[in-house]
Amino acid sequence: MGRELDRISRGLSTKIAIQIFGGKRRTEAPMQSTRLALDGGIILRQHIPIFIHWKQYKKNDSEITNYIGKIAISQYLFDLFNQSSLCPLHSQILMFMLLTGANSP
């Protein structure tokens, strides 16, 4: 699917915009959600290890703290990511959405 998306974006002579409207958690267009998942996975894999099981994120809190510390964000967003009710993977997705300019859920 990644090659097809690149071909489509080259054919349109523009990048595929990812729009998440207020109150929504996902994009409405399937092509946009595919692009978000593809680009988000590439960006995350470059900066933080993707563990096999979600419990491993709890054991390695230093990895997530180190990842969040590498980028400059406001104190409000830092507190949002460190809430115990948020799953670490969900916070990574929120972080990606904020860095790319998409609206947060």
CSV table of N, CA and C in Angstrom, one decimal:
chain,number,residue,atom,x,y,z
A,1,MET,N,0.8,-1.2,0.0
A,1,MET,CA,0.0,0.0,0.0
A,1,MET,C,0.9,1.3,0.0
A,2,GLY,N,2.1,1.2,0.6
A,2,GLY,CA,2.9,2.4,0.6
A,2,GLY,C,3.3,2.9,-0.7
A,3,ARG,N,3.7,1.9,-1.6
A,3,ARG,CA,4.1,2.3,-3.0
A,3,ARG,C,2.9,3.0,-3.7
A,4,GLU,N,1.7,2.4,-3.5
A,4,GLU,CA,0.6,3.0,-4.2
A,4,GLU,C,0.3,4.4,-3.7
A,5,LEU,N,0.4,4.6,-2.4
A,5,LEU,CA,0.2,5.9,-1.9
A,5,LEU,C,1.2,6.9,-2.4
A,6,ASP,N,2.5,6.5,-2.6
A,6,ASP,CA,3.5,7.4,-3.1
A,6,ASP,C,3.2,7.7,-4.6
A,7,ARG,N,2.7,6.7,-5.3
A,7,ARG,CA,2.3,7.0,-6.7
A,7,ARG,C,1.2,7.9,-6.8
A,8,ILE,N,0.2,7.8,-5.9
A,8,ILE,CA,-1.0,8.7,-6.0
A,8,ILE,C,-0.6,10.1,-5.6
A,9,SER,N,0.3,10.2,-4.6
A,9,SER,CA,0.7,11.6,-4.2
A,9,SER,C,1.5,12.2,-5.3
A,10,ARG,N,2.4,11.4,-6.0
A,10,ARG,CA,3.1,12.0,-7.1
A,10,ARG,C,2.2,12.4,-8.3
A,11,GLY,N,1.2,11.6,-8.5
A,11,GLY,CA,0.2,11.9,-9.6
A,11,GLY,C,-0.6,13.1,-9.3
A,12,LEU,N,-0.9,13.4,-8.0
A,12,LEU,CA,-1.6,14.6,-7.7
A,12,LEU,C,-0.7,15.8,-7.6
A,13,SER,N,0.6,15.6,-7.6
A,13,SER,CA,1.6,16.6,-7.4
A,13,SER,C,1.5,17.4,-6.1
A,14,THR,N,1.1,16.6,-5.1
A,14,THR,CA,0.9,17.2,-3.8
A,14,THR,C,1.0,16.1,-2.7
A,15,LYS,N,1.2,16.5,-1.5
A,15,LYS,CA,1.2,15.5,-0.4
A,15,LYS,C,-0.3,15.2,0.0
A,16,ILE,N,-0.5,14.0,0.5
A,16,ILE,CA,-1.8,13.7,1.0
A,16,ILE,C,-2.1,14.3,2.3
A,17,ALA,N,-3.0,15.2,2.4
A,17,ALA,CA,-3.3,15.9,3.7
A,17,ALA,C,-4.1,14.9,4.6
A,18,ILE,N,-3.7,14.9,5.9
A,18,ILE,CA,-4.4,14.1,6.9
A,18,ILE,C,-5.2,15.1,7.7
A,19,GLN,N,-6.5,14.9,7.7
A,19,GLN,CA,-7.4,15.8,8.4
A,19,GLN,C,-8.2,15.0,9.4
A,20,ILE,N,-8.1,15.4,10.7
A,20,ILE,CA,-8.9,14.8,11.7
A,20,ILE,C,-9.8,15.9,12.3
A,21,PHE,N,-11.1,15.8,12.1
A,21,PHE,CA,-11.9,16.9,12.6
A,21,PHE,C,-12.2,16.8,14.1
A,22,GLY,N,-12.5,18.0,14.6
A,22,GLY,CA,-12.7,18.1,16.1
A,22,GLY,C,-13.8,17.1,16.6
A,23,GLY,N,-13.5,16.4,17.7
A,23,GLY,CA,-14.4,15.4,18.2
A,23,GLY,C,-14.3,14.0,17.7
A,24,LYS,N,-13.5,13.9,16.6
A,24,LYS,CA,-13.2,12.6,16.0
A,24,LYS,C,-11.9,12.0,16.5
A,25,ARG,N,-11.8,10.7,16.4
A,25,ARG,CA,-10.5,10.1,16.8
A,25,ARG,C,-9.8,9.6,15.5
A,26,ARG,N,-10.4,9.5,14.4
A,26,ARG,CA,-9.8,8.9,13.2
A,26,ARG,C,-10.2,9.8,12.0
A,27,THR,N,-9.4,9.6,11.0
A,27,THR,CA,-9.7,10.3,9.7
A,27,THR,C,-10.9,9.6,9.1
A,28,GLU,N,-11.6,10.3,8.3
A,28,GLU,CA,-12.8,9.8,7.6
A,28,GLU,C,-12.5,9.0,6.3
A,29,ALA,N,-11.5,9.5,5.6
A,29,ALA,CA,-11.1,8.9,4.3
A,29,ALA,C,-10.1,7.8,4.6
A,30,PRO,N,-10.3,6.6,4.0
A,30,PRO,CA,-9.4,5.5,4.2
A,30,PRO,C,-8.0,5.8,3.7
A,31,MET,N,-7.8,6.6,2.6
A,31,MET,CA,-6.5,6.8,2.2
A,31,MET,C,-5.7,7.7,3.2
A,32,GLN,N,-6.4,8.6,3.9
A,32,GLN,CA,-5.7,9.4,4.9
A,32,GLN,C,-5.3,8.6,6.1
A,33,SER,N,-6.2,7.7,6.5
A,33,SER,CA,-5.8,6.9,7.7
A,33,SER,C,-4.7,5.9,7.3
A,34,THR,N,-4.6,5.4,6.1
A,34,THR,CA,-3.5,4.6,5.7
A,34,THR,C,-2.2,5.3,5.7
A,35,ARG,N,-2.3,6.5,5.2
A,35,ARG,CA,-1.1,7.4,5.2
A,35,ARG,C,-0.6,7.7,6.6
A,36,LEU,N,-1.6,8.0,7.5
A,36,LEU,CA,-1.2,8.3,8.9
A,36,LEU,C,-0.6,7.1,9.6
A,37,ALA,N,-1.1,5.9,9.4
A,37,ALA,CA,-0.6,4.7,10.0
A,37,ALA,C,0.8,4.4,9.4
A,38,LEU,N,1.0,4.6,8.1
A,38,LEU,CA,2.3,4.3,7.4
A,38,LEU,C,3.3,5.3,7.9
A,39,ASP,N,3.1,6.5,7.9
A,39,ASP,CA,4.0,7.5,8.3
A,39,ASP,C,4.3,7.5,9.8
A,40,GLY,N,3.2,7.3,10.5
A,40,GLY,CA,3.4,7.2,12.0
A,40,GLY,C,4.3,6.1,12.4
A,41,GLY,N,4.1,4.9,11.8
A,41,GLY,CA,4.9,3.8,12.1
A,41,GLY,C,6.4,4.0,11.8
A,42,ILE,N,6.6,4.6,10.6
A,42,ILE,CA,8.0,4.9,10.2
A,42,ILE,C,8.7,5.9,11.2
A,43,ILE,N,7.9,6.9,11.6
A,43,ILE,CA,8.5,7.9,12.5
A,43,ILE,C,8.7,7.3,13.9
A,44,LEU,N,7.8,6.5,14.4
A,44,LEU,CA,7.9,6.0,15.7
A,44,LEU,C,9.1,4.9,15.7
A,45,ARG,N,9.2,4.1,14.7
A,45,ARG,CA,10.3,3.1,14.7
A,45,ARG,C,11.7,3.7,14.7
A,46,GLN,N,11.8,5.0,14.2
A,46,GLN,CA,13.1,5.6,14.2
A,46,GLN,C,13.5,6.1,15.6
A,47,HIS,N,12.6,6.3,16.5
A,47,HIS,CA,12.9,7.0,17.7
A,47,HIS,C,12.6,6.1,19.0
A,48,ILE,N,11.8,5.1,18.9
A,48,ILE,CA,11.5,4.3,20.1
A,48,ILE,C,11.2,2.9,19.6
A,49,PRO,N,11.7,2.0,20.4
A,49,PRO,CA,11.5,0.6,20.1
A,49,PRO,C,10.0,0.2,20.2
A,50,ILE,N,9.6,-0.6,19.2
A,50,ILE,CA,8.2,-1.2,19.3
A,50,ILE,C,8.3,-2.5,19.9
A,51,PHE,N,7.7,-2.6,21.1
A,51,PHE,CA,7.8,-3.9,21.8
A,51,PHE,C,6.7,-4.8,21.4
A,52,ILE,N,6.8,-6.1,21.7
A,52,ILE,CA,5.9,-7.1,21.2
A,52,ILE,C,4.6,-7.1,22.1
A,53,HIS,N,4.8,-6.8,23.4
A,53,HIS,CA,3.6,-6.8,24.3
A,53,HIS,C,3.5,-5.5,25.0
A,54,TRP,N,2.3,-5.0,25.3
A,54,TRP,CA,2.1,-3.7,25.9
A,54,TRP,C,2.7,-3.6,27.3
A,55,LYS,N,2.8,-4.7,28.0
A,55,LYS,CA,3.4,-4.7,29.4
A,55,LYS,C,4.8,-4.3,29.4
A,56,GLN,N,5.5,-4.5,28.3
A,56,GLN,CA,6.9,-4.2,28.2
A,56,GLN,C,7.1,-2.7,28.2
A,57,TYR,N,6.1,-1.9,27.8
A,57,TYR,CA,6.3,-0.5,27.9
A,57,TYR,C,6.3,0.0,29.4
A,58,LYS,N,5.5,-0.7,30.2
A,58,LYS,CA,5.5,-0.3,31.6
A,58,LYS,C,6.8,-0.6,32.3
A,59,LYS,N,7.5,-1.7,31.9
A,59,LYS,CA,8.8,-2.1,32.4
A,59,LYS,C,9.9,-1.1,32.0
A,60,ASN,N,9.7,-0.5,30.8
A,60,ASN,CA,10.8,0.4,30.2
A,60,ASN,C,10.3,1.8,30.2
A,61,ASP,N,9.9,2.4,31.3
A,61,ASP,CA,9.4,3.8,31.3
A,61,ASP,C,10.5,4.7,30.9
A,62,SER,N,11.7,4.4,31.1
A,62,SER,CA,12.8,5.3,30.7
A,62,SER,C,12.9,5.5,29.2
A,63,GLU,N,12.5,4.5,28.4
A,63,GLU,CA,12.5,4.7,27.0
A,63,GLU,C,11.5,5.8,26.5
A,64,ILE,N,10.3,5.7,27.1
A,64,ILE,CA,9.3,6.7,26.8
A,64,ILE,C,9.6,8.1,27.3
A,65,THR,N,10.2,8.2,28.5
A,65,THR,CA,10.6,9.4,29.0
A,65,THR,C,11.7,10.0,28.2
A,66,ASN,N,12.6,9.2,27.7
A,66,ASN,CA,13.7,9.7,26.9
A,66,ASN,C,13.1,10.2,25.5
A,67,TYR,N,12.2,9.4,25.0
A,67,TYR,CA,11.6,9.8,23.7
A,67,TYR,C,10.9,11.1,23.8
A,68,ILE,N,10.1,11.3,24.9
A,68,ILE,CA,9.3,12.6,25.1
A,68,ILE,C,10.3,13.7,25.3
A,69,GLY,N,11.4,13.4,26.0
A,69,GLY,CA,12.4,14.5,26.3
A,69,GLY,C,13.1,15.0,25.1
A,70,LYS,N,13.1,14.2,24.0
A,70,LYS,CA,13.9,14.6,22.8
A,70,LYS,C,13.2,15.7,22.1
A,71,ILE,N,11.9,15.9,22.3
A,71,ILE,CA,11.2,16.9,21.6
A,71,ILE,C,10.6,17.9,22.5
A,72,ALA,N,10.6,19.1,22.1
A,72,ALA,CA,10.1,20.2,22.9
A,72,ALA,C,8.6,20.4,22.8
A,73,ILE,N,7.9,20.2,23.9
A,73,ILE,CA,6.5,20.3,23.9
A,73,ILE,C,6.1,21.1,25.1
A,74,SER,N,4.9,21.6,25.1
A,74,SER,CA,4.4,22.4,26.3
A,74,SER,C,4.2,21.5,27.5
A,75,GLN,N,4.2,22.1,28.7
A,75,GLN,CA,4.0,21.4,29.9
A,75,GLN,C,2.7,20.7,29.9
A,76,TYR,N,1.6,21.4,29.4
A,76,TYR,CA,0.3,20.8,29.3
A,76,TYR,C,0.3,19.4,28.6
A,77,LEU,N,1.0,19.4,27.4
A,77,LEU,CA,1.0,18.2,26.6
A,77,LEU,C,1.9,17.1,27.3
A,78,PHE,N,3.0,17.5,28.0
A,78,PHE,CA,3.8,16.6,28.7
A,78,PHE,C,3.0,15.9,29.8
A,79,ASP,N,2.2,16.7,30.5
A,79,ASP,CA,1.3,16.2,31.6
A,79,ASP,C,0.3,15.2,31.0
A,80,LEU,N,-0.2,15.6,29.8
A,80,LEU,CA,-1.2,14.7,29.2
A,80,LEU,C,-0.7,13.4,28.8
A,81,PHE,N,0.6,13.3,28.4
A,81,PHE,CA,1.2,12.1,28.0
A,81,PHE,C,1.6,11.2,29.2
A,82,ASN,N,1.8,11.9,30.3
A,82,ASN,CA,2.3,11.1,31.5
A,82,ASN,C,1.1,10.7,32.4
A,83,GLN,N,-0.1,10.9,32.0
A,83,GLN,CA,-1.3,10.4,32.8
A,83,GLN,C,-1.3,8.9,32.8
A,84,SER,N,-1.5,8.4,34.0
A,84,SER,CA,-1.5,6.9,34.1
A,84,SER,C,-2.6,6.2,33.4
A,85,SER,N,-3.7,6.9,33.1
A,85,SER,CA,-4.8,6.3,32.4
A,85,SER,C,-4.5,6.1,30.9
A,86,LEU,N,-3.5,6.8,30.3
A,86,LEU,CA,-3.2,6.7,28.9
A,86,LEU,C,-2.3,5.5,28.7
A,87,CYS,N,-2.6,4.7,27.7
A,87,CYS,CA,-1.7,3.7,27.3
A,87,CYS,C,-0.5,4.3,26.6
A,88,PRO,N,0.7,3.8,26.8
A,88,PRO,CA,1.9,4.4,26.2
A,88,PRO,C,1.8,4.5,24.6
A,89,LEU,N,1.2,3.5,24.0
A,89,LEU,CA,1.1,3.5,22.6
A,89,LEU,C,0.1,4.6,22.1
A,90,HIS,N,-0.9,4.8,22.9
A,90,HIS,CA,-1.9,5.8,22.6
A,90,HIS,C,-1.2,7.2,22.7
A,91,SER,N,-0.4,7.3,23.7
A,91,SER,CA,0.3,8.6,23.9
A,91,SER,C,1.3,8.9,22.8
A,92,GLN,N,1.9,7.8,22.2
A,92,GLN,CA,2.8,8.0,21.1
A,92,GLN,C,2.0,8.4,19.8
A,93,ILE,N,0.8,7.9,19.7
A,93,ILE,CA,-0.1,8.3,18.6
A,93,ILE,C,-0.5,9.8,18.7
A,94,LEU,N,-0.8,10.2,20.0
A,94,LEU,CA,-1.2,11.6,20.2
A,94,LEU,C,0.0,12.5,19.9
A,95,MET,N,1.2,12.0,20.3
A,95,MET,CA,2.4,12.8,20.1
A,95,MET,C,2.6,13.0,18.6
A,96,PHE,N,2.5,11.9,17.8
A,96,PHE,CA,2.7,12.0,16.4
A,96,PHE,C,1.6,13.0,15.8
A,97,MET,N,0.4,12.9,16.2
A,97,MET,CA,-0.6,13.8,15.7
A,97,MET,C,-0.3,15.2,16.0
A,98,LEU,N,0.2,15.5,17.1
A,98,LEU,CA,0.5,16.9,17.5
A,98,LEU,C,1.7,17.4,16.7
A,99,LEU,N,2.7,16.5,16.5
A,99,LEU,CA,3.9,16.9,15.8
A,99,LEU,C,3.6,17.2,14.3
A,100,THR,N,2.6,16.4,13.7
A,100,THR,CA,2.3,16.6,12.3
A,100,THR,C,1.3,17.7,12.1
A,101,GLY,N,0.7,18.2,13.1
A,101,GLY,CA,-0.3,19.3,12.9
A,101,GLY,C,-1.7,18.8,12.8
A,102,ALA,N,-1.9,17.5,13.0
A,102,ALA,CA,-3.3,17.0,13.0
A,102,ALA,C,-4.0,17.3,14.3
A,103,ASN,N,-5.3,17.4,14.3
A,103,ASN,CA,-6.0,17.7,15.5
A,103,ASN,C,-6.0,16.5,16.4
A,104,SER,N,-5.9,16.7,17.7
A,104,SER,CA,-5.9,15.6,18.6
A,104,SER,C,-7.3,15.2,18.9
A,105,PRO,N,-7.4,13.9,19.3
A,105,PRO,CA,-8.8,13.4,19.6
A,105,PRO,C,-9.4,13.9,20.8
